[in-house]
Amino acid sequence: MCGIVGYIGSREAYPIIIEGLKRLEYRGYDSAGIALFDGKDLKIAKTKGKVSDLEACVEKETSKTGNVGMGHTRWATHGVPNDVNSHPHASNSGDLAIIHNGIIENYDALKKELTSRGYTFKSDTDTEVLINLIEDVKKKENVKLGKAVQIALNQVIGAYAIAVYDKNKPEEVVIARLGSPLAVGIGEDEFFIASDASPFIEYTKNAIYLEDEEMAIIRLGKAIKIRKIKDDSLVDPYIQELQINLEQIEKGGYDHFMLKEIHEQPRAIRDTYRGRLLRDEAIIKMAGVEDNMKKFLNADRIIIVACGTSWHAGLVAEYIFEEFARIPVEVEYASEFRYRNPIITEKDVLIAISQSGETADTLAAIKLAKSKGAFVFGVCNVVGSSIARETHAGAYTHAGPEIGVASTKAFTTQITVLTLIALRLARAKGTMSSSDFRLHLHELELIPQKVEQLLQVDQHVKEIAKEYLLSTNCLYLGRGYNFPVALEGALKLKEISYIHAEGYPAAEMKHGPIALIDDRMPVIVIAPSKGHYEKVVSNIQEIKSRKGKIIAVVTEGDTAVRDIADHVIEIPDSEEAFSPLLTTIPLQLLSYHIAVMRNCNVDQPRNLAKSVTVE
Ligand code: F6R
């Protein structure tokens, strides 16, 4: 959480930083700030609110000139979102400035120590403590900025991606990371610093991703030097060529990123299986699985760890793996798993699912599993992300950048990757016949065109949304493969429209939630024709007899549910196991339209951030 952008070179830094912050706003958007060196002094402007508020603030209060600068968009951890707590933070002397993404856990003890030596603090943040600690070390030890940062970071417990600047050394920026991502764009005689590469992709395709516990001193006219924070050893910089382009991170004519990303799903799912699903040869080719086939085949069980929507994709995968490959699967919230002293052995395979590849709890769960000798496989979207690098092997989802804070195409592409893995293992284990395997490959290949067809329900879903935009509660019910879709549908609605929503396995309704049903309660029931259909129809009857309002997602041609439900949304027929890839689409659209009609900020819902790099 929090987005960092820095620039050092010969261009005007202001527009680069502001545009970059807007692209990183998905990481946090409760306050924003900028520091620019105008050739003489360091000018800081910061404010509660969005980057657009920062622009207005700079317009009023300070200048926009300078070839060196850094900016920040915040998701508050310590201290409420207000002007003072916004970054950058200056040291007591005013010489040093910092932007920070992460949490300094021992900030209180450090603050007490610094206060006892005369330091004062304007904000409630852990970051202001860190910059004064750096200043204190610099003075006490009489060392340069890079060394002072290194010594200070060795006293710190927590997570960080930081950029530190000394106004007396305007051609230099010191950066460091532990647990929060940081990329450096390398241009000709210029450097860009950012939480991800999106702020600088139009300037350079060459980037270095700092690893955990690394720091770098970036000096104009010099090659970047990377060192280990702990022991000062030099690290060879690995310069990657970026694969993303500007078009992928723009709205492309849609009103919101979320809507664009919903509509991108046919393409995204195709990209996910492209080159992996080879129907003519009747094979699935995935290097990460192939190279580690023995580990998968010898596994006692697969443990899936993830958070939020990715956890829901993991739940769908549980059904698919157990059905296709007959391997026992356990799906865990990463945040619970990591603190539960779980039993993990060398015969376990852990699959970590994460769109961003930066989720702190998922990363910690991976480290724990690795320390116990388990084989760890990652399913990530962001190429080169921390989780992609921390896992032994993995498979990217290839969804392309997902910028809307609510996950949409990440979910369907995660399910696609996991389905491919399950099918591959099913063949290797002989738990699926070759004719069934071929049939499944064929069916999976048809999904993108079915999603395309399904997206045409948009207008119909919008009409339904109009009737429920004032609801205060909502239930989502599904069974089997579609139980996780019910959870995901409810999460989508609550996170972007702020309507309270809960997902349940349809049969669980009788064990409590049925008490909530009355004529004001919309109940979204996922009832495709394959998979416990009759049972779900009975559940629908039970809701109807209690006057609940029913929005049913059914297979096209269904008549039984049409007679009972208040609204039906039809999806194309498919293999039962692939139905979540279809049933989830109208639920995404329903949440989207309700949120838009309620005037909610769909792409940046309150209190949320796209990349949860704090636990
Ligand atoms: C919901 C959503 C979150 C994320 C969760 C995990 O729409 O986006 O619930 O799914 O924060 O994030 P990743 O997948 O990046 O690990």
XYZ file of C-alpha atoms and ligand atoms in Angstrom:
631
model
C 0.000 0.000 0.000
C 1.133 3.533 -0.703
C 2.659 4.480 -4.004
C 6.115 5.910 -4.425
C 7.476 7.831 -7.415
C 10.826 9.547 -7.771
C 12.734 11.171 -10.576
C 16.274 12.361 -10.994
C 17.498 13.610 -14.385
C 17.163 16.585 -16.676
C 13.400 16.621 -17.377
C 10.899 18.544 -15.297
C 10.162 16.148 -12.445
C 6.697 17.488 -11.552
C 4.615 16.106 -14.451
C 6.405 12.754 -14.299
C 5.723 12.436 -10.593
C 2.096 13.608 -10.740
C 1.231 11.345 -13.674
C 3.096 8.496 -11.968
C 1.190 9.016 -8.713
C -2.089 8.886 -10.608
C -1.084 5.514 -12.017
C -0.142 4.307 -8.544
C -3.238 5.677 -6.858
C -4.669 2.146 -6.821
C -2.127 1.458 -4.049
C -3.669 3.985 -1.678
C -5.460 7.254 -2.083
C -6.155 8.946 1.207
C -3.451 11.598 0.912
C -0.665 12.626 -1.422
C 2.483 14.713 -1.425
C 5.468 15.786 -3.437
C 8.974 17.146 -2.761
C 10.777 19.015 -5.547
C 14.303 20.364 -5.524
C 14.144 23.657 -7.429
C 17.924 24.119 -7.692
C 18.184 25.883 -4.334
C 15.760 24.374 -1.909
C 13.512 21.407 -1.303
C 9.850 22.366 -1.669
C 7.314 20.041 -0.085
C 3.579 20.142 -0.752
C 1.191 17.606 0.707
C -2.454 17.209 1.438
C -5.186 14.900 2.542
C -7.095 13.595 -0.466
C -6.254 12.418 -3.915
C -3.511 13.294 -6.345
C -5.894 15.798 -7.961
C -6.098 17.564 -4.568
C -2.317 17.598 -4.468
C -2.207 19.283 -7.880
C -4.492 22.028 -6.578
C -2.365 22.356 -3.455
C 0.877 22.720 -5.465
C -0.850 25.275 -7.708
C -1.648 27.383 -4.631
C 1.342 26.860 -2.417
C 4.572 26.099 -4.199
C 6.425 25.901 -7.499
C 6.445 23.050 -9.982
C 10.018 23.437 -11.123
C 12.853 21.047 -10.483
C 14.625 18.118 -12.119
C 14.725 16.075 -8.963
C 11.784 15.091 -6.860
C 9.660 12.452 -5.247
C 5.971 11.912 -4.638
C 3.744 9.703 -2.556
C 0.155 8.532 -2.489
C -0.829 7.141 0.891
C -2.908 4.411 2.459
C -2.750 5.340 6.134
C -1.297 2.911 8.636
C 0.034 5.116 11.473
C -1.819 8.374 11.906
C -5.116 9.384 10.328
C -5.132 10.664 6.761
C -4.509 14.410 7.089
C -2.124 17.000 5.640
C 0.491 16.618 8.355
C 0.643 12.839 8.236
C 1.003 12.865 4.437
C 4.382 12.128 2.917
C 7.072 13.320 2.165
C 8.337 13.865 5.689
C 11.300 16.103 6.416
C 13.883 15.607 9.147
C 14.169 18.100 12.004
C 16.955 20.024 10.234
C 14.896 20.180 7.052
C 17.825 18.735 5.083
C 16.452 15.244 4.537
C 13.141 14.112 3.095
C 11.618 10.656 2.825
C 8.735 8.823 1.211
C 7.845 5.444 2.649
C 5.583 2.510 1.906
C 5.310 0.015 4.776
C 5.285 -0.031 8.559
C 8.080 0.560 11.036
C 6.903 -1.665 13.866
C 9.361 -0.478 16.524
C 8.720 3.198 15.749
C 7.409 3.916 19.215
C 10.615 2.858 20.981
C 12.702 4.708 18.397
C 10.541 7.805 18.789
C 10.955 7.812 22.570
C 14.703 7.492 22.179
C 14.884 10.317 19.625
C 12.558 12.511 21.691
C 14.798 12.075 24.708
C 17.607 13.474 22.593
C 15.654 16.550 21.569
C 13.977 15.510 18.328
C 10.455 16.765 17.799
C 7.705 15.326 15.646
C 4.926 17.054 13.775
C 3.070 13.978 12.598
C 1.852 10.707 14.117
C 3.662 8.650 11.530
C 6.316 5.981 11.831
C 7.926 7.513 8.719
C 8.827 10.784 10.404
C 10.558 8.724 13.084
C 12.583 6.915 10.437
C 13.797 10.064 8.689
C 14.906 11.538 12.013
C 16.633 8.311 12.925
C 18.532 8.559 9.638
C 19.411 12.183 10.382
C 20.522 11.258 13.877
C 22.790 8.467 12.612
C 24.210 10.723 9.897
C 25.179 13.361 12.452
C 26.332 11.036 15.212
C 28.410 8.783 13.000
C 29.437 11.562 10.635
C 28.635 9.411 7.586
C 27.173 10.048 4.155
C 23.468 9.628 3.490
C 23.740 6.097 2.041
C 25.609 4.815 5.082
C 23.249 6.588 7.468
C 20.245 4.975 5.773
C 21.908 1.580 6.005
C 22.763 1.902 9.711
C 19.285 3.204 10.523
C 17.551 0.412 8.625
C 19.519 -2.140 10.588
C 17.843 -0.768 13.724
C 14.388 -0.924 12.270
C 11.826 -3.740 12.534
C 9.102 -3.749 9.924
C 8.567 -3.379 6.225
C 9.554 -0.596 3.902
C 10.188 0.731 0.472
C 11.784 4.142 0.898
C 13.378 6.924 -1.078
C 15.495 9.390 0.886
C 16.828 12.652 -0.362
C 19.357 15.134 1.050
C 18.877 18.677 -0.235
C 22.614 19.287 0.100
C 23.289 16.459 -2.372
C 20.731 17.149 -5.074
C 22.116 14.683 -7.590
C 21.577 11.661 -5.349
C 18.698 9.572 -4.024
C 18.998 6.607 -1.650
C 16.397 3.861 -1.888
C 15.832 0.613 0.019
C 13.280 -2.157 0.324
C 12.146 -4.844 2.690
C 8.734 -6.335 2.071
C 7.358 -3.527 -0.124
C 8.142 -3.366 -3.826
C 10.448 -0.879 -5.499
C 11.494 -0.603 -9.123
C 14.098 1.641 -10.730
C 13.686 2.716 -14.341
C 17.013 3.302 -16.040
C 16.939 5.941 -18.767
C 19.763 7.754 -20.480
C 21.208 10.004 -17.792
C 18.038 9.757 -15.768
C 16.495 7.457 -13.189
C 12.912 6.786 -12.188
C 11.903 5.208 -8.908
C 8.469 3.707 -8.387
C 6.436 1.090 -6.543
C 5.796 -0.550 -9.895
C 6.943 0.219 -13.408
C 3.755 1.970 -14.582
C 4.975 5.533 -13.847
C 7.926 5.232 -16.200
C 6.983 2.875 -19.014
C 6.783 5.661 -21.595
C 10.322 6.768 -20.742
C 12.249 3.514 -20.480
C 11.720 -0.217 -20.796
C 14.772 -1.030 -18.648
C 14.095 -1.653 -15.009
C 15.716 -3.090 -11.934
C 13.489 -4.536 -9.219
C 15.144 -4.208 -5.855
C 15.073 -7.423 -3.826
C 14.241 -7.545 -0.126
C 17.003 -6.236 2.131
C 18.657 -4.359 -0.701
C 19.403 -0.677 -1.002
C 20.734 1.423 -3.841
C 22.420 4.755 -4.164
C 21.304 6.434 -7.334
C 23.587 9.187 -8.578
C 23.257 11.131 -11.786
C 25.981 10.220 -14.266
C 26.933 7.069 -12.343
C 25.923 3.424 -12.660
C 23.458 2.312 -10.006
C 25.077 0.514 -7.047
C 23.060 -2.042 -5.137
C 24.093 -3.327 -1.724
C 22.751 -5.693 0.893
C 21.484 -3.641 3.822
C 22.714 -6.165 6.397
C 26.314 -6.771 5.364
C 27.036 -4.059 2.776
C 27.987 -6.632 0.112
C 27.574 -5.502 -3.494
C 24.861 -7.095 -5.652
C 25.031 -7.306 -9.454
C 22.121 -5.266 -10.796
C 19.826 -7.327 -13.008
C 18.235 -5.098 -15.642
C 14.944 -6.465 -16.970
C 13.152 -5.467 -20.131
C 9.575 -4.466 -19.306
C 6.771 -6.169 -21.202
C 3.903 -3.778 -20.393
C 2.896 -0.810 -22.526
C 0.976 2.407 -21.951
C -2.240 1.218 -23.587
C -2.581 -1.595 -21.074
C -2.691 0.819 -18.154
C -5.154 3.305 -19.676
C -8.958 3.149 -19.582
C -9.327 2.693 -23.335
C -12.684 4.480 -23.622
C -14.352 2.795 -20.637
C -15.691 4.900 -17.765
C -13.787 2.888 -15.208
C -10.870 0.488 -15.102
C -13.135 -2.079 -13.471
C -15.510 -2.074 -16.452
C -12.595 -2.265 -18.883
C -11.157 -5.180 -16.943
C -14.491 -7.012 -16.839
C -14.693 -6.666 -20.609
C -11.100 -7.748 -21.073
C -11.814 -11.193 -19.657
C -12.266 -13.055 -22.951
C -8.846 -11.812 -24.062
C -7.290 -12.345 -20.641
C -8.511 -15.952 -20.349
C -7.262 -16.680 -23.881
C -3.863 -15.181 -23.027
C -3.751 -17.326 -19.923
C -4.049 -20.608 -21.803
C -2.280 -19.461 -24.983
C 0.762 -21.656 -25.653
C -0.188 -23.877 -22.715
C -3.377 -25.546 -23.877
C -2.472 -27.363 -27.113
C -5.725 -28.967 -28.164
C -4.528 -30.503 -31.431
C -1.759 -32.325 -29.625
C -4.032 -32.968 -26.646
C -1.476 -31.699 -24.168
C -1.045 -29.002 -21.576
C 2.421 -27.513 -21.434
C 3.423 -25.516 -18.381
C 7.130 -25.365 -17.680
C 6.738 -24.710 -13.960
C 4.578 -27.828 -13.579
C 6.548 -30.030 -15.995
C 9.878 -29.261 -14.299
C 8.438 -30.182 -10.922
C 6.083 -32.971 -11.884
C 7.524 -35.390 -9.328
C 6.869 -32.939 -6.509
C 3.242 -32.587 -7.556
C 2.733 -36.306 -8.083
C 4.343 -37.287 -4.794
C 2.511 -34.640 -2.813
C 0.424 -35.847 0.123
C -1.750 -32.800 -0.345
C -1.829 -29.360 -1.880
C -2.225 -26.388 0.417
C -3.493 -23.239 -1.265
C -2.827 -19.920 0.462
C -4.179 -16.554 -0.618
C -6.259 -13.574 0.501
C -9.518 -12.005 -0.663
C -10.543 -12.714 -4.218
C -7.454 -14.846 -4.775
C -8.583 -17.006 -1.857
C -11.929 -17.442 -3.599
C -10.094 -18.596 -6.739
C -8.273 -21.046 -4.462
C -11.615 -22.415 -3.245
C -12.747 -23.015 -6.813
C -9.409 -24.748 -7.426
C -10.020 -27.045 -4.453
C -13.102 -28.457 -6.169
C -11.286 -28.742 -9.490
C -8.092 -30.370 -8.179
C -9.956 -32.894 -6.088
C -12.371 -33.739 -8.894
C -9.839 -33.934 -11.730
C -6.580 -34.992 -10.107
C -7.858 -36.610 -6.892
C -5.282 -34.781 -4.781
C -6.461 -33.597 -1.347
C -6.493 -29.810 -1.179
C -6.703 -27.444 1.765
C -7.397 -23.768 1.169
C -6.158 -21.354 3.784
C -6.328 -17.649 4.423
C -2.649 -16.725 4.302
C -3.103 -14.483 7.344
C -4.413 -17.375 9.462
C -2.060 -19.993 8.099
C 1.082 -18.030 8.895
C 0.213 -17.579 12.578
C -1.333 -20.977 13.239
C 1.771 -23.106 13.589
C 0.464 -25.279 10.735
C 1.708 -28.785 10.112
C 3.760 -28.617 6.916
C 5.997 -31.360 5.613
C 8.385 -31.851 2.720
C 5.654 -33.817 1.003
C 3.349 -30.819 0.844
C 2.979 -28.618 -2.185
C 1.899 -25.092 -1.371
C 0.276 -23.020 -4.088
C 0.238 -19.283 -3.381
C -2.225 -17.222 -5.414
C -1.846 -13.469 -5.712
C -2.724 -10.946 -8.386
C -0.261 -8.337 -7.164
C 2.368 -10.804 -6.025
C 3.008 -8.444 -3.109
C 0.429 -9.387 -0.469
C 2.312 -9.404 2.830
C 0.420 -12.296 4.438
C 0.730 -14.511 1.372
C 4.421 -13.749 1.158
C 4.880 -14.642 4.834
C 2.960 -17.917 4.354
C 5.297 -18.796 1.473
C 8.375 -18.148 3.577
C 6.978 -20.288 6.377
C 6.210 -23.192 4.034
C 9.658 -22.952 2.468
C 11.310 -23.021 5.857
C 9.540 -26.342 6.537
C 10.742 -27.836 3.281
C 7.510 -27.673 1.253
C 7.632 -27.062 -2.467
C 6.060 -23.666 -3.194
C 4.384 -22.792 -6.475
C 3.148 -19.267 -7.272
C 0.190 -18.153 -9.355
C 0.690 -14.413 -9.859
C -0.309 -11.781 -12.331
C 2.397 -9.181 -11.824
C 5.555 -10.336 -13.530
C 8.675 -10.098 -11.402
C 6.638 -9.450 -8.230
C 7.915 -10.496 -4.807
C 5.793 -13.666 -4.698
C 6.827 -14.625 -8.231
C 10.424 -14.381 -7.113
C 10.020 -15.967 -3.698
C 8.344 -19.175 -4.937
C 10.269 -22.216 -6.248
C 8.314 -22.222 -9.502
C 5.082 -20.806 -10.823
C 2.748 -19.831 -13.611
C 1.737 -16.297 -14.489
C -1.898 -15.535 -15.194
C -1.105 -13.111 -18.065
C -4.222 -11.066 -17.302
C -2.376 -7.825 -18.008
C -2.294 -4.971 -15.481
C -5.347 -4.925 -13.209
C -5.829 -1.380 -11.974
C -9.386 -1.318 -10.621
C -9.037 -2.083 -6.930
C -11.772 -4.733 -7.129
C -10.341 -7.844 -8.732
C -12.179 -9.131 -11.788
C -10.001 -10.515 -14.558
C -7.456 -11.632 -11.972
C -10.073 -14.003 -10.532
C -11.065 -15.644 -13.815
C -7.478 -15.966 -15.034
C -6.353 -17.448 -11.713
C -9.084 -20.068 -12.065
C -7.930 -20.695 -15.638
C -4.307 -21.298 -14.623
C -5.341 -23.541 -11.748
C -7.652 -25.502 -14.057
C -4.792 -26.048 -16.499
C -2.600 -27.346 -13.678
C -5.341 -29.646 -12.402
C -5.941 -31.024 -15.896
C -2.223 -31.586 -16.457
C -1.909 -33.434 -13.154
C -5.043 -35.447 -13.883
C -3.427 -36.726 -17.083
C -0.135 -37.439 -15.378
C -1.886 -39.351 -12.584
C -4.296 -41.100 -14.912
C -7.307 -39.835 -12.971
C -8.922 -38.542 -16.162
C -9.369 -40.560 -19.325
C -7.809 -39.246 -22.481
C -11.224 -38.676 -24.065
C -12.418 -36.689 -21.040
C -9.178 -34.759 -21.083
C -9.685 -33.832 -24.747
C -13.250 -32.839 -24.044
C -12.165 -30.572 -21.202
C -9.495 -28.929 -23.359
C -12.095 -28.258 -25.996
C -14.580 -26.885 -23.455
C -11.994 -24.668 -21.818
C -11.034 -23.234 -25.181
C -14.673 -22.267 -25.729
C -14.883 -20.241 -22.525
C -13.578 -16.896 -23.891
C -16.209 -16.805 -26.629
C -18.894 -17.723 -24.098
C -17.713 -14.871 -21.857
C -17.891 -12.535 -24.863
C -21.467 -13.622 -25.514
C -22.307 -13.313 -21.822
C -21.001 -9.751 -21.600
C -23.970 -8.762 -23.720
C -26.174 -9.140 -20.631
C -24.660 -5.857 -19.459
C -27.742 -3.721 -20.215
C -30.101 -6.274 -18.678
C -27.965 -6.414 -15.519
C -27.961 -2.616 -15.418
C -31.781 -2.636 -15.417
C -31.771 -5.105 -12.513
C -29.207 -2.979 -10.679
C -31.609 0.003 -10.771
C -34.080 -1.917 -8.617
C -31.576 -2.794 -5.915
C -29.339 0.221 -5.616
C -30.928 1.255 -2.340
C -30.626 -2.156 -0.705
C -28.756 -2.288 2.546
C -28.162 -6.041 2.670
C -27.788 -8.760 0.121
C -27.293 -12.540 0.154
C -25.396 -14.592 -2.428
C -25.967 -18.328 -2.606
C -24.272 -21.038 -4.633
C -23.332 -24.692 -4.327
C -20.354 -26.799 -5.319
C -18.122 -24.975 -7.791
C -20.342 -21.956 -7.448
C -20.189 -21.602 -3.691
C -16.882 -19.669 -3.991
C -18.508 -17.574 -6.726
C -21.212 -16.607 -4.210
C -18.489 -15.472 -1.812
C -16.771 -13.546 -4.587
C -20.036 -11.930 -5.741
C -20.722 -10.735 -2.188
C -17.196 -9.400 -1.789
C -17.481 -7.462 -5.065
C -20.732 -5.842 -4.002
C -19.636 -4.857 -0.512
C -16.236 -3.527 -1.485
C -17.380 -1.186 -4.225
C -20.968 -0.261 -3.308
C -20.691 -0.480 0.517
C -23.849 -2.581 0.650
C -23.515 -5.301 3.244
C -23.433 -8.627 1.429
C -22.741 -12.208 2.464
C -22.051 -15.317 0.435
C -23.158 -18.763 1.622
C -23.324 -22.318 0.352
C -26.988 -22.444 -0.640
C -27.780 -25.339 1.704
C -26.349 -23.446 4.669
C -29.085 -20.869 4.331
C -31.350 -22.927 6.564
C -28.779 -22.899 9.326
C -29.118 -19.207 10.068
C -29.165 -16.708 7.202
C -32.745 -17.598 6.272
C -33.774 -15.541 9.306
C -32.685 -12.436 7.419
C -34.949 -12.972 4.458
C -37.886 -10.640 3.990
C -39.344 -8.669 1.099
C -36.479 -6.184 1.171
C -33.713 -8.739 0.931
C -32.281 -9.391 -2.538
C -30.882 -12.893 -2.815
C -28.600 -13.673 -5.727
C -28.758 -17.383 -6.438
C -26.300 -19.081 -8.762
C -28.205 -21.956 -10.308
C -26.598 -23.310 -13.495
C -28.234 -26.431 -14.873
C -25.280 -28.694 -14.062
C -24.447 -29.308 -10.438
C -27.045 -29.711 -7.700
C -29.585 -27.850 -9.792
C -32.698 -29.359 -8.195
C -31.357 -28.688 -4.720
C -30.721 -25.060 -5.570
C -34.204 -24.743 -7.067
C -35.582 -25.952 -3.727
C -33.503 -23.280 -1.989
C -35.006 -20.698 -4.330
C -38.493 -21.907 -3.395
C -37.625 -21.497 0.271
C -36.531 -17.914 -0.317
C -39.639 -17.171 -2.347
C -41.944 -18.445 0.358
C -40.332 -15.908 2.674
C -40.859 -13.124 0.120
C -37.162 -12.629 -0.652
C -36.327 -10.970 -3.972
C -34.563 -13.455 -6.213
C -32.003 -12.661 -8.869
C -31.031 -15.998 -10.369
C -28.089 -16.800 -12.609
C -29.222 -19.726 -14.730
C -28.202 -21.639 -17.824
C -29.824 -20.370 -21.010
C -33.111 -22.064 -21.751
C -33.927 -22.639 -18.072
C -37.631 -22.426 -17.376
C -38.099 -23.776 -13.861
C -36.278 -20.936 -12.122
C -37.710 -18.299 -14.460
C -41.150 -19.091 -13.050
C -40.112 -18.412 -9.468
C -37.359 -15.782 -9.637
C -37.907 -12.020 -9.832
C -35.085 -11.719 -12.369
C -33.022 -14.220 -14.291
C -29.676 -13.710 -15.948
C -28.776 -16.399 -18.461
C -25.313 -17.788 -18.987
C -24.200 -20.118 -21.798
C -24.043 -23.816 -20.960
C -20.624 -25.241 -20.044
C -18.865 -28.053 -18.238
C -19.864 -27.860 -14.593
C -16.285 -27.283 -13.456
C -15.891 -24.311 -15.775
C -19.138 -22.615 -14.807
C -17.467 -20.233 -12.280
C -15.717 -18.583 -15.233
C -19.179 -17.669 -16.520
C -21.375 -17.229 -13.451
C -18.996 -14.692 -11.963
C -19.329 -12.282 -14.922
C -22.920 -11.076 -14.302
C -22.121 -10.729 -10.603
C -19.186 -8.451 -11.435
C -21.451 -6.379 -13.686
C -24.209 -6.205 -11.066
C -21.817 -4.862 -8.425
C -20.328 -2.442 -10.908
C -23.672 -0.934 -11.961
C -25.032 -0.723 -8.429
C -21.847 1.031 -7.292
C -21.932 3.494 -10.211
C -25.603 4.284 -9.528
C -24.770 4.878 -5.864
C -22.067 7.337 -6.964
C -19.335 5.275 -5.406
C -15.751 5.497 -6.548
C -15.691 2.148 -8.311
C -11.994 2.006 -9.100
C -10.842 3.307 -5.744
C -13.297 2.221 -3.062
C -12.913 3.822 0.343
C -10.386 2.371 2.795
C -9.015 -0.126 0.272
C -5.810 -0.439 -1.683
C -4.881 -2.743 -4.502
C -1.677 -4.073 -3.134
C -1.774 -5.020 0.538
C 1.876 -4.953 1.500
C 1.183 -4.625 5.208
C -0.260 -7.430 7.302
C -10.978 -7.893 -3.895
C -9.541 -7.785 -3.919
C -8.777 -8.262 -2.745
C -7.533 -9.038 -3.210
C -6.655 -9.403 -2.015
C -5.465 -10.234 -2.420
O -11.536 -7.423 -5.075
O -8.978 -7.298 -4.858
O -9.561 -9.048 -1.903
O -7.946 -10.171 -3.899
O -6.224 -8.234 -1.386
O -4.659 -9.548 -3.309
P -3.614 -10.298 -4.211
O -4.352 -11.175 -5.146
O -2.884 -9.202 -4.931
O -2.726 -11.089 -3.309
